[in-house]
Structure formats: structure tokens, C-alpha cells
PDB file of C-alpha atoms in Angstrom:
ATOM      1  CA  UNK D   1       7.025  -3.104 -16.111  1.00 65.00           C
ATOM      2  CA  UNK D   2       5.102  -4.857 -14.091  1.00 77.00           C
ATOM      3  CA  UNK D   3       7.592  -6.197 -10.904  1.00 93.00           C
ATOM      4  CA  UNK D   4       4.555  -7.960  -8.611  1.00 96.00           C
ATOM      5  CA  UNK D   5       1.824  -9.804 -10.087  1.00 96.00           C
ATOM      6  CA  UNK D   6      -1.480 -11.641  -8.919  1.00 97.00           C
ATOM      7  CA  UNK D   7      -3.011 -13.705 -11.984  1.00 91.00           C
ATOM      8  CA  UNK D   8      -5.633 -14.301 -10.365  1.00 95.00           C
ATOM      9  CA  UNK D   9      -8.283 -11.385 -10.179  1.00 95.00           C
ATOM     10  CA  UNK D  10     -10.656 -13.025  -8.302  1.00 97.00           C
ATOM     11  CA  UNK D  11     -10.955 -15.754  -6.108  1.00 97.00           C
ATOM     12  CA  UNK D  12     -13.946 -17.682  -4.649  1.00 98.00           C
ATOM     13  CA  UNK D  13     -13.990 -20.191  -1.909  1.00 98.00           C
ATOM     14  CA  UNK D  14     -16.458 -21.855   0.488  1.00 98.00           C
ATOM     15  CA  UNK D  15     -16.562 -21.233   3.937  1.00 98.00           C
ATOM     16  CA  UNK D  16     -14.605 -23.089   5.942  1.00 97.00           C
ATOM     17  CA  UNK D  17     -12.154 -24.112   3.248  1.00 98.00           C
ATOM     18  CA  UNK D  18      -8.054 -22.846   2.638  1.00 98.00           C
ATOM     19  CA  UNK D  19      -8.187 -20.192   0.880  1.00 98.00           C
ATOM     20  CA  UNK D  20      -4.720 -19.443  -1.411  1.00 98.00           C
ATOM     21  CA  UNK D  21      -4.020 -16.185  -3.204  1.00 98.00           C
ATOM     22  CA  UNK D  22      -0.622 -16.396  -5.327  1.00 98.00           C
ATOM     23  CA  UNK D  23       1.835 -13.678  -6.082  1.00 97.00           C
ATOM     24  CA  UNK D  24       5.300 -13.707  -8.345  1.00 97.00           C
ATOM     25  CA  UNK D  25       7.574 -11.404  -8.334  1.00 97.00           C
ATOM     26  CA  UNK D  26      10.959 -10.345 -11.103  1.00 95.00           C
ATOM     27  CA  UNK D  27      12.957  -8.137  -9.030  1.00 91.00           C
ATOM     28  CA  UNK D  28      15.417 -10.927  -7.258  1.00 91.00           C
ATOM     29  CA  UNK D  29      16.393  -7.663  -4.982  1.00 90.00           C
ATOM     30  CA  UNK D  30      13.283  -7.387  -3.261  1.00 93.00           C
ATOM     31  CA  UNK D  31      14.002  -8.658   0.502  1.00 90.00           C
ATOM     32  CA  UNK D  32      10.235  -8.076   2.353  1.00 93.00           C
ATOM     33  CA  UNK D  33       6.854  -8.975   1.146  1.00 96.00           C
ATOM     34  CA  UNK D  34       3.561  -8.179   2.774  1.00 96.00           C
ATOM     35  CA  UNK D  35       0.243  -8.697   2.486  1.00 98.00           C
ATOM     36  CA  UNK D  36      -2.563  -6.252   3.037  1.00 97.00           C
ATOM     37  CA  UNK D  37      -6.178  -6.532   2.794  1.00 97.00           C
ATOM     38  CA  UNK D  38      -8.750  -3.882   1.330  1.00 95.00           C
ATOM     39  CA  UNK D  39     -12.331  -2.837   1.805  1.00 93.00           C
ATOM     40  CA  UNK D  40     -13.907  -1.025  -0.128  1.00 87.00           C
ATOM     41  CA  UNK D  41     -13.279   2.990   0.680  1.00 82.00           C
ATOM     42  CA  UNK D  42     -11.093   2.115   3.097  1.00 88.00           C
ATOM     43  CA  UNK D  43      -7.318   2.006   3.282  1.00 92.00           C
ATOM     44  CA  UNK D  44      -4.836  -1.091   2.839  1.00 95.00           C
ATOM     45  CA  UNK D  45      -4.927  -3.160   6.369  1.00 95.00           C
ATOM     46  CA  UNK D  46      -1.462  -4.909   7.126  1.00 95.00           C
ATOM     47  CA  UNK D  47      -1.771  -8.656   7.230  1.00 97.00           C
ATOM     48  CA  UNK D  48       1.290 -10.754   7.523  1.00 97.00           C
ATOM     49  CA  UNK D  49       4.983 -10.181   6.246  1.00 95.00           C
ATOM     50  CA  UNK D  50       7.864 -12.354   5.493  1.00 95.00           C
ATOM     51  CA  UNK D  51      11.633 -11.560   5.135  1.00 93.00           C
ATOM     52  CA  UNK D  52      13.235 -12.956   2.150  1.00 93.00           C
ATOM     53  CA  UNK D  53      15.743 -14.799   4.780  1.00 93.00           C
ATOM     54  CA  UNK D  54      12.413 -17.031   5.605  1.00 95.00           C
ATOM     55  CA  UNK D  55      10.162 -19.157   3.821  1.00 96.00           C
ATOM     56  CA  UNK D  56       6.870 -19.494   5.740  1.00 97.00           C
ATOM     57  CA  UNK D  57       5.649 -17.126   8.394  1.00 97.00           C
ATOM     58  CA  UNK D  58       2.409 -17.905  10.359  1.00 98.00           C
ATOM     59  CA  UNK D  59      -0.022 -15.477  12.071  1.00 97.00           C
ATOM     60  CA  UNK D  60      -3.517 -17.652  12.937  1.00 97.00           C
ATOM     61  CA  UNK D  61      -5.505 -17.851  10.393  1.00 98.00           C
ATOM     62  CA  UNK D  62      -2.921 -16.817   7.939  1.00 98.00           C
ATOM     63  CA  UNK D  63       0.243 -18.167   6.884  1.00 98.00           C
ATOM     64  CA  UNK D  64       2.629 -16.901   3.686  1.00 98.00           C
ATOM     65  CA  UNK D  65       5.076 -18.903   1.803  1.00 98.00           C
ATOM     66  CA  UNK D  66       7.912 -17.628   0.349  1.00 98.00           C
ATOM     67  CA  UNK D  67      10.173 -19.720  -2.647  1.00 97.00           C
ATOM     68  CA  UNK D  68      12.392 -17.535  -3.720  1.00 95.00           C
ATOM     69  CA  UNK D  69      14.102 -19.689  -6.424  1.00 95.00           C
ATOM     70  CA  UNK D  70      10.866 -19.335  -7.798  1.00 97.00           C
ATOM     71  CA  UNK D  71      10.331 -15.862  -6.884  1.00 96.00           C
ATOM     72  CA  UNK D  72       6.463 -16.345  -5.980  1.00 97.00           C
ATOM     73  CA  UNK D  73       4.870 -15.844  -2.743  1.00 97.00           C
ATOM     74  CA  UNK D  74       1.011 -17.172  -1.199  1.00 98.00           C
ATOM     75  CA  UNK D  75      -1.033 -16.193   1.249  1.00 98.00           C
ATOM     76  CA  UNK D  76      -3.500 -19.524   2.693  1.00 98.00           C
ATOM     77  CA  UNK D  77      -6.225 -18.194   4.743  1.00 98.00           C
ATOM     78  CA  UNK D  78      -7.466 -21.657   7.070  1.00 98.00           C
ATOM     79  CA  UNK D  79     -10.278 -21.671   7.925  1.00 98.00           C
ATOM     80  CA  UNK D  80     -11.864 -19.322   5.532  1.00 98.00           C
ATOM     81  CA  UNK D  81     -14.970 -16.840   6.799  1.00 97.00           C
ATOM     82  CA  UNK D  82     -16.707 -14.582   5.403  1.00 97.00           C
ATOM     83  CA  UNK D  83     -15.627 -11.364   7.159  1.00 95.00           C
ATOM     84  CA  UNK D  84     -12.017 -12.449   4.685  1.00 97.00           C
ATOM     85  CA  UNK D  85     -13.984 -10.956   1.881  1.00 97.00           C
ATOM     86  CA  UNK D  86     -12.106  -8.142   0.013  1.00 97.00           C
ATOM     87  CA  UNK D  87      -9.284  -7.362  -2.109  1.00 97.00           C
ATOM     88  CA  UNK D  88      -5.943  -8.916  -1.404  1.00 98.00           C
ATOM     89  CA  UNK D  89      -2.881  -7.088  -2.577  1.00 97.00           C
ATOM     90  CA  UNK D  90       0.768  -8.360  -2.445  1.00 97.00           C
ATOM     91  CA  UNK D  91       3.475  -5.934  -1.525  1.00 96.00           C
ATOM     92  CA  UNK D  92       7.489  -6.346  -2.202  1.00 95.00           C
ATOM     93  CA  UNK D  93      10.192  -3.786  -0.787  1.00 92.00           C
ATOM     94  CA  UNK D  94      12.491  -2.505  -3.050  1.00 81.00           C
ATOM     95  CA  UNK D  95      15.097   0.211  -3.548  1.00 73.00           C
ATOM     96  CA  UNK D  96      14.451   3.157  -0.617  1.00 70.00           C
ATOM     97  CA  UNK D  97      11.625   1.212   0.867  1.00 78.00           C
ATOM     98  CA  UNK D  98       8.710   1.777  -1.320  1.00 87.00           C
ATOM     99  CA  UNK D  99       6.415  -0.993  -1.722  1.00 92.00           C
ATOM    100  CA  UNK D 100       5.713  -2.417  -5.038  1.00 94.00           C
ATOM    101  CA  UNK D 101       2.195  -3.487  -4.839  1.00 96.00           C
ATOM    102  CA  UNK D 102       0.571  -6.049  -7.618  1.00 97.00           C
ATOM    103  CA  UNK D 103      -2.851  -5.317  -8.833  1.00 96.00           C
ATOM    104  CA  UNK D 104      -4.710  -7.744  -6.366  1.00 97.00           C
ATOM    105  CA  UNK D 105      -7.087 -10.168  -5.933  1.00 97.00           C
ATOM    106  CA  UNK D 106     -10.791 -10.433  -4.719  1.00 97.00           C
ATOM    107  CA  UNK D 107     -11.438 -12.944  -2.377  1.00 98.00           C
ATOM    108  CA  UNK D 108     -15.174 -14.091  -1.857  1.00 98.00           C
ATOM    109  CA  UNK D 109     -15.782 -16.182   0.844  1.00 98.00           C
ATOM    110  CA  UNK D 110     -19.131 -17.785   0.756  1.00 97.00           C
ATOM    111  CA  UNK D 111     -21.222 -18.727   3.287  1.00 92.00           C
TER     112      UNK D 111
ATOM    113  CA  UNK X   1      -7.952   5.702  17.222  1.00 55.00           C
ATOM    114  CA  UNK X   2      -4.147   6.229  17.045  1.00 78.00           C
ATOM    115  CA  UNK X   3      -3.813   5.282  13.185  1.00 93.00           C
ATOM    116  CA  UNK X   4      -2.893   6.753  10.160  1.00 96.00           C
ATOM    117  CA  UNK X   5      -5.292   9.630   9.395  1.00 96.00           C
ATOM    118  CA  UNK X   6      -6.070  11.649   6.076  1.00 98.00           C
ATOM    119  CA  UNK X   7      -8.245  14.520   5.595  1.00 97.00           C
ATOM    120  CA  UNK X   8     -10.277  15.176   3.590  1.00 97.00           C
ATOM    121  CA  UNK X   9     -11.634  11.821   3.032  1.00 96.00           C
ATOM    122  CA  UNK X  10     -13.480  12.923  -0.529  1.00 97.00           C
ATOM    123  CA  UNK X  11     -12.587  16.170  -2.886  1.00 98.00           C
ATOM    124  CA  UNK X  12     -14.156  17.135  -6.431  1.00 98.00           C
ATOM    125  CA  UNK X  13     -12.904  19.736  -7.890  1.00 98.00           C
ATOM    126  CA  UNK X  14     -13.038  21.368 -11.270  1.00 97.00           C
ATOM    127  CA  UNK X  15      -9.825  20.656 -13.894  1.00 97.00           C
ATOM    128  CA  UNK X  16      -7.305  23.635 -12.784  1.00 97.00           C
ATOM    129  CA  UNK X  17      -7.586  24.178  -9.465  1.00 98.00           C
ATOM    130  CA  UNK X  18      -5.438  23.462  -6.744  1.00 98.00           C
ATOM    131  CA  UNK X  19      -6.183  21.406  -3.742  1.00 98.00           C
ATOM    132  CA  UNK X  20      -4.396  19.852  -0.933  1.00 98.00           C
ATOM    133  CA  UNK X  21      -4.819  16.598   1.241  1.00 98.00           C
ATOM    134  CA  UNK X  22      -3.636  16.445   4.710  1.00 98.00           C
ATOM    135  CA  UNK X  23      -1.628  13.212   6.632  1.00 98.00           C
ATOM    136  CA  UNK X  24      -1.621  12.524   9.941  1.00 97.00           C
ATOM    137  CA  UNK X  25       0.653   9.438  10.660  1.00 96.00           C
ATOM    138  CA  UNK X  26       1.019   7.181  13.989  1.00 95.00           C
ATOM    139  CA  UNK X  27       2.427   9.267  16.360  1.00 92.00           C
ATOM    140  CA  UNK X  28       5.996   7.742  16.633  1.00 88.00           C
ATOM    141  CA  UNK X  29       6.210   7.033  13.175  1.00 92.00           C
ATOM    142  CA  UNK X  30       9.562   8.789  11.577  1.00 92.00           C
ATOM    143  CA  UNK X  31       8.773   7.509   8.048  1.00 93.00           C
ATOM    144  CA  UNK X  32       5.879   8.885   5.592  1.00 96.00           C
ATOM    145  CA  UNK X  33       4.635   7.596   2.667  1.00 96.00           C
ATOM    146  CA  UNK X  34       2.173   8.938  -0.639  1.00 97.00           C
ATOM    147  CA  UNK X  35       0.994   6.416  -2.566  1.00 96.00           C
ATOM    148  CA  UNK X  36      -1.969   6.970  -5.232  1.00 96.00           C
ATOM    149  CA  UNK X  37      -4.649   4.174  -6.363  1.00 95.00           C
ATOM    150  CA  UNK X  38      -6.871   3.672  -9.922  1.00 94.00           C
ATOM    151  CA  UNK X  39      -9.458   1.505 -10.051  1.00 90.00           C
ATOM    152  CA  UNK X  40      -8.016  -2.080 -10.437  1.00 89.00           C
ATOM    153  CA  UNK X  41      -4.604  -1.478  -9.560  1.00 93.00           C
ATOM    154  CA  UNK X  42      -2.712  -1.511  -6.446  1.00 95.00           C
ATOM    155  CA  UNK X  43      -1.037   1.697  -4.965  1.00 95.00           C
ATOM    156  CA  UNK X  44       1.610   3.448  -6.756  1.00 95.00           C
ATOM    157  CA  UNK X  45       4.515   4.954  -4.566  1.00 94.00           C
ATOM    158  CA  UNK X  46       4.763   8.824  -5.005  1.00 95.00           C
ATOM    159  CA  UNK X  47       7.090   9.875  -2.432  1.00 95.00           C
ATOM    160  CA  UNK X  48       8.366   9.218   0.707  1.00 94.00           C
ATOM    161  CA  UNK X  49       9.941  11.598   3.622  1.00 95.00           C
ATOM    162  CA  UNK X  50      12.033  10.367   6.818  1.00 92.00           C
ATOM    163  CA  UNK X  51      11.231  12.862   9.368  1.00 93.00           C
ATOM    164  CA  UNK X  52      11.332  16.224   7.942  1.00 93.00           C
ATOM    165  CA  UNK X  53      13.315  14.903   4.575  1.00 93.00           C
ATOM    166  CA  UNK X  54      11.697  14.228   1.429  1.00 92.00           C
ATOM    167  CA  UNK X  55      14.049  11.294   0.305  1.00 91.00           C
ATOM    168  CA  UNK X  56      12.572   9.963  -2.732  1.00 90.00           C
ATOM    169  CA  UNK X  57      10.065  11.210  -5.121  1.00 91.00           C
ATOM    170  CA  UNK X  58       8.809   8.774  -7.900  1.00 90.00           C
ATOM    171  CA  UNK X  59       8.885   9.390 -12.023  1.00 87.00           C
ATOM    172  CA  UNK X  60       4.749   9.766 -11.569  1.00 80.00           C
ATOM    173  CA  UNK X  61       5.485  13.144  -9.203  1.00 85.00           C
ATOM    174  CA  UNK X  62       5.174  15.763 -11.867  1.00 89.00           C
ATOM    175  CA  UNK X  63       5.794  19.225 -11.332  1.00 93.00           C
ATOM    176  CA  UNK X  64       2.364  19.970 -10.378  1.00 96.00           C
ATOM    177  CA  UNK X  65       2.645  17.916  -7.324  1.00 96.00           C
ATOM    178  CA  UNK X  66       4.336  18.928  -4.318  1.00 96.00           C
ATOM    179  CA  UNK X  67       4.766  17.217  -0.413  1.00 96.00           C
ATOM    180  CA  UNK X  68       5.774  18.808   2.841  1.00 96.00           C
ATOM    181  CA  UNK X  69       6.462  17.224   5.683  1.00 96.00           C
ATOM    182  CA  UNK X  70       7.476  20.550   7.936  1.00 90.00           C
ATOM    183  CA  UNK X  71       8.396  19.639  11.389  1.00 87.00           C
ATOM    184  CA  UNK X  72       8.593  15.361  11.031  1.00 85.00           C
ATOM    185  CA  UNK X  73       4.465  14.901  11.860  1.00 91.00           C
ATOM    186  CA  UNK X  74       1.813  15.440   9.554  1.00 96.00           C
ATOM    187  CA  UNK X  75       2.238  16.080   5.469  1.00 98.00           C
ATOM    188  CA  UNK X  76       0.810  17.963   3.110  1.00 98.00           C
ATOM    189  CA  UNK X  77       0.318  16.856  -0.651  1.00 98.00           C
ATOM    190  CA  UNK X  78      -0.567  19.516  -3.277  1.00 97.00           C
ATOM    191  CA  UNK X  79      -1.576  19.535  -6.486  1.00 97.00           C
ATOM    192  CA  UNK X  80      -1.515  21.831  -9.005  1.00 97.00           C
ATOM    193  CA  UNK X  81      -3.804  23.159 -11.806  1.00 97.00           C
ATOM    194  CA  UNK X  82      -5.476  19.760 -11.562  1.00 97.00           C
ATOM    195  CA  UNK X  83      -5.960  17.427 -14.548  1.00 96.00           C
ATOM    196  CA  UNK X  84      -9.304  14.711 -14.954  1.00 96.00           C
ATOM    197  CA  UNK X  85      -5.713  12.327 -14.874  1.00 95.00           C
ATOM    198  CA  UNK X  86      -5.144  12.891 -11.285  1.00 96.00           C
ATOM    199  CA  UNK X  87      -8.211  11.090 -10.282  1.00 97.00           C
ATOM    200  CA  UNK X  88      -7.515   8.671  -8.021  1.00 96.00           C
ATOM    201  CA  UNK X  89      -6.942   7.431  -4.538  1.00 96.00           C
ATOM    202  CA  UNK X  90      -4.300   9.383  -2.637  1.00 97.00           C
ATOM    203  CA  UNK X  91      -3.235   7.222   0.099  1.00 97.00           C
ATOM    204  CA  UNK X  92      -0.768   7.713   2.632  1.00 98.00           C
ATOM    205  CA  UNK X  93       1.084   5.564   4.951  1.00 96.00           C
ATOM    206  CA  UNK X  94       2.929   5.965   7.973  1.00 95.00           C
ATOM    207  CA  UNK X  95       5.885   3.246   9.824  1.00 92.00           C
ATOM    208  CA  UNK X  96       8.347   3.170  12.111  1.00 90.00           C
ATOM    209  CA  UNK X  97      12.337   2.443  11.230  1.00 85.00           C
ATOM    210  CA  UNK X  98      14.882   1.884  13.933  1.00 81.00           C
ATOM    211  CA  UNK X  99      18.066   0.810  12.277  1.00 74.00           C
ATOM    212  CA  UNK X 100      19.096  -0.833   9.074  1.00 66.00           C
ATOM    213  CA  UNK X 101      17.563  -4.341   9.587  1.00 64.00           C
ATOM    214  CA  UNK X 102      13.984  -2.550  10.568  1.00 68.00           C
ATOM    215  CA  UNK X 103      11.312  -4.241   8.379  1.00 69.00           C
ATOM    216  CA  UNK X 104       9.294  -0.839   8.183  1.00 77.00           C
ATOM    217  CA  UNK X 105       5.727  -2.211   8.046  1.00 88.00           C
ATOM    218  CA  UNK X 106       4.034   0.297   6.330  1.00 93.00           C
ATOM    219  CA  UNK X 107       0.435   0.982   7.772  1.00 94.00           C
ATOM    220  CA  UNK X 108      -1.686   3.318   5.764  1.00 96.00           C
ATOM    221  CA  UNK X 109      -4.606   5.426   5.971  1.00 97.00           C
ATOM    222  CA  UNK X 110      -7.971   5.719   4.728  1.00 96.00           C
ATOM    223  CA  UNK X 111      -7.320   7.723   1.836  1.00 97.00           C
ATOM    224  CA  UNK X 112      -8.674  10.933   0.315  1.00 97.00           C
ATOM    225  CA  UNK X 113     -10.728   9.666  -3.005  1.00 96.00           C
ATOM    226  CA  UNK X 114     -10.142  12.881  -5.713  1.00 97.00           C
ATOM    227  CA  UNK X 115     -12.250  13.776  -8.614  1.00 97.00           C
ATOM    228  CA  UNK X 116     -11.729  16.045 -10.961  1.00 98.00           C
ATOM    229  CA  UNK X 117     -14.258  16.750 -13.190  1.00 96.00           C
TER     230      UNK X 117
END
């Protein structure tokens, strides 16, 4: 069963414009979500987290949402560049701390 | 460059052998993850040690995998008699936990991209 999705496998958005990747979640016990970011042949690179006590936690560029009555999650990238190209995975903590990681989404930032 | 490392970064091998991937976490790090990737998913969890303890091993860990984590710094993954199934991305991860309200960000490492032919 699939606990974390992203619907959306890609993404593609102008330069200079928000950028917003979605995730949902089923697991109501999850209480951390994160966000990494992936090039290719390279490892997950940590983003931005959020607690499940918050809704919105900001970091520059980046900013998640959390609505947990509706158990989704988004990530808005303002402004968008084109270095944000790359996969975007969603991350929730569960039981014993391992992440539960949704299939991600590409992001393609044109220029 | 004090982050996660993994070595080696790319393996083929031949169905039945063994082999064995290295982790080096962030030095101060007490936790240790394994995760493994296929194309167009996200990681998997495999395992997990707290210092020197294993703590958790997922469903996906058959018997033909194994982790060490010997003295609380870098792991060892090995695998077994090796099936064309097991390739995949072998990542591992590395954070720090203080107490019971730590958020134990999880920062990984390159990964060590298997084939098995």
C-alpha cells in the first residue's frame, strides 16, 4: 500500500514563476514530512521539513504547507530557476523513524 | 566534505555472488539508515541501526541481506548469492537524534548503483 503519494509525475513551469509540487498522505500517524530533492546519480538532498504540530514552514525560496485534516502536504518553490530542476520526493516519518518516501515528481524549470 | 559517504559508488556483478557496500555517515551522527531505489520510485527503508544496534529491519530484508554497524561509525551492507532483483540503488543515510522530540533529519549519501547481470 501505497502511504505517500505525488500524482503528479512531472511538473513544468517557467522561470520565474511558483512552482507547487503536491503530496497526500493515509497514515494519520505520521508526525514529520520532508522534502528532498534529486539529481540524477546523486543522492536525496534535504530541503525543508515540517512537524505535523505546524502548518507552513518557510526556508527562502521554499515554503511547505501542511493540512492535516486533509492529510496532503506542498512544496511552492518562488521564484522558480532553473538550477530547481530535478526530481522532488516527499518524505513522511512513521513507526521507528523510517521515512516513507512517495514516488516523486520531476520538476522542469524553463528558462 | 563532511557528508554522508558510500563506497563503491557503481558494482556489476554476475547473479550469485556476494558483494558488499560500505557507509560512512556524518561524523556525529548516532543513527544509520539503508534505503534501496528502482527506477521511478522513491527509496524503500531496509534497515536502520542506532549506534551499534540494528533496531529495525524491513519485510524487503531477506535472508540474503545482512548490515553491520560494528563500533557506531561506518556500516556494512551485504548481499548474498545475488539475484538480477536486487538491482537497484542502495542508499544510505545518516542523522543525528538527541532525545524524544528530535526531528532526525535524515541526510543521505550518494548511493552505490548495483547491477547484476
Amino acid at each position: 500500500d501505497q502511504q505517500v503519494k505525488q500524482n503528479s509525475p512531472s511538473l513544468s513551469v517557467q522561470e520565474g514563476r511558483i512552482s507547487i509540487l503536491n503530496c497526500d498522505y493515509t497514515n494519520s500517524m505520521f508526525d514529520y514530512f520532508l522534502w528532498y530533492k534529486k539529481y540524477p546519480a546523486e543522492g536525496p538532498t534535504f530541503l525543508i521539513s515540517i512537524s505535523s504540530i505546524k502548518d507552513k514552514n518557510e526556508d527562502g525560496r521554499f515554503t511547505v504547507f501542511l493540512n492535516k485534516s486533509a492529510k496532503h502536504l506542498s512544496l511552492h518553490i518562488v521564484p522558480s530557476q532553473p538550477g530547481d530542476s530535478a526530481v522532488y520526493f516527499c518524505a513522511a516519518r512513521g513507526n521507528g523513524n523510517k521515512l516513507v518516501f512517495g514516488a516523486g515528481t520531476i520538476l522542469r524549470v524553463k528558462s | 566534505d563532511t557528508g554522508v559517504s558510500q563506497d563503491p559508488r557503481h558494482k556489476i556483478t554476475k547473479r550469485g555472488q556476494n558483494v558488499t557496500f560500505r557507509c560512512d555517515p556524518i561524523s556525529e551522527h548516532n543513527r544509520l539508515y539503508w534505503y534501496r531505489q528502482t527506477l521511478g520510485q522513491g527509496p524503500e527503508f531496509l534497515t536502520y541501526f542506532q549506534n551499534e544496534a540494528q533496531l529495525e529491519k524491513s519485510r524487503l530484508l531477506s535472508d540474503r541481506f545482512s548490515a553491520e554497524r560494528p563500533k557506531g561509525s561506518f556500516s556494512t551492507l551485504e548481499i548474498q548469492r545475488t539475484e538480477q532483483g536486487d538491482s537497484a540503488m542502495y542508499l544510505c543515510a545518516s542523522s543525528l537524534v538527541r532525545g524524544v522530540f528530535s526531528t532526525d533529519t535524515q541526510y543521505f549519501g550518494p548511493g552505490t548503483r548495483l547491477t547484476v547481470l
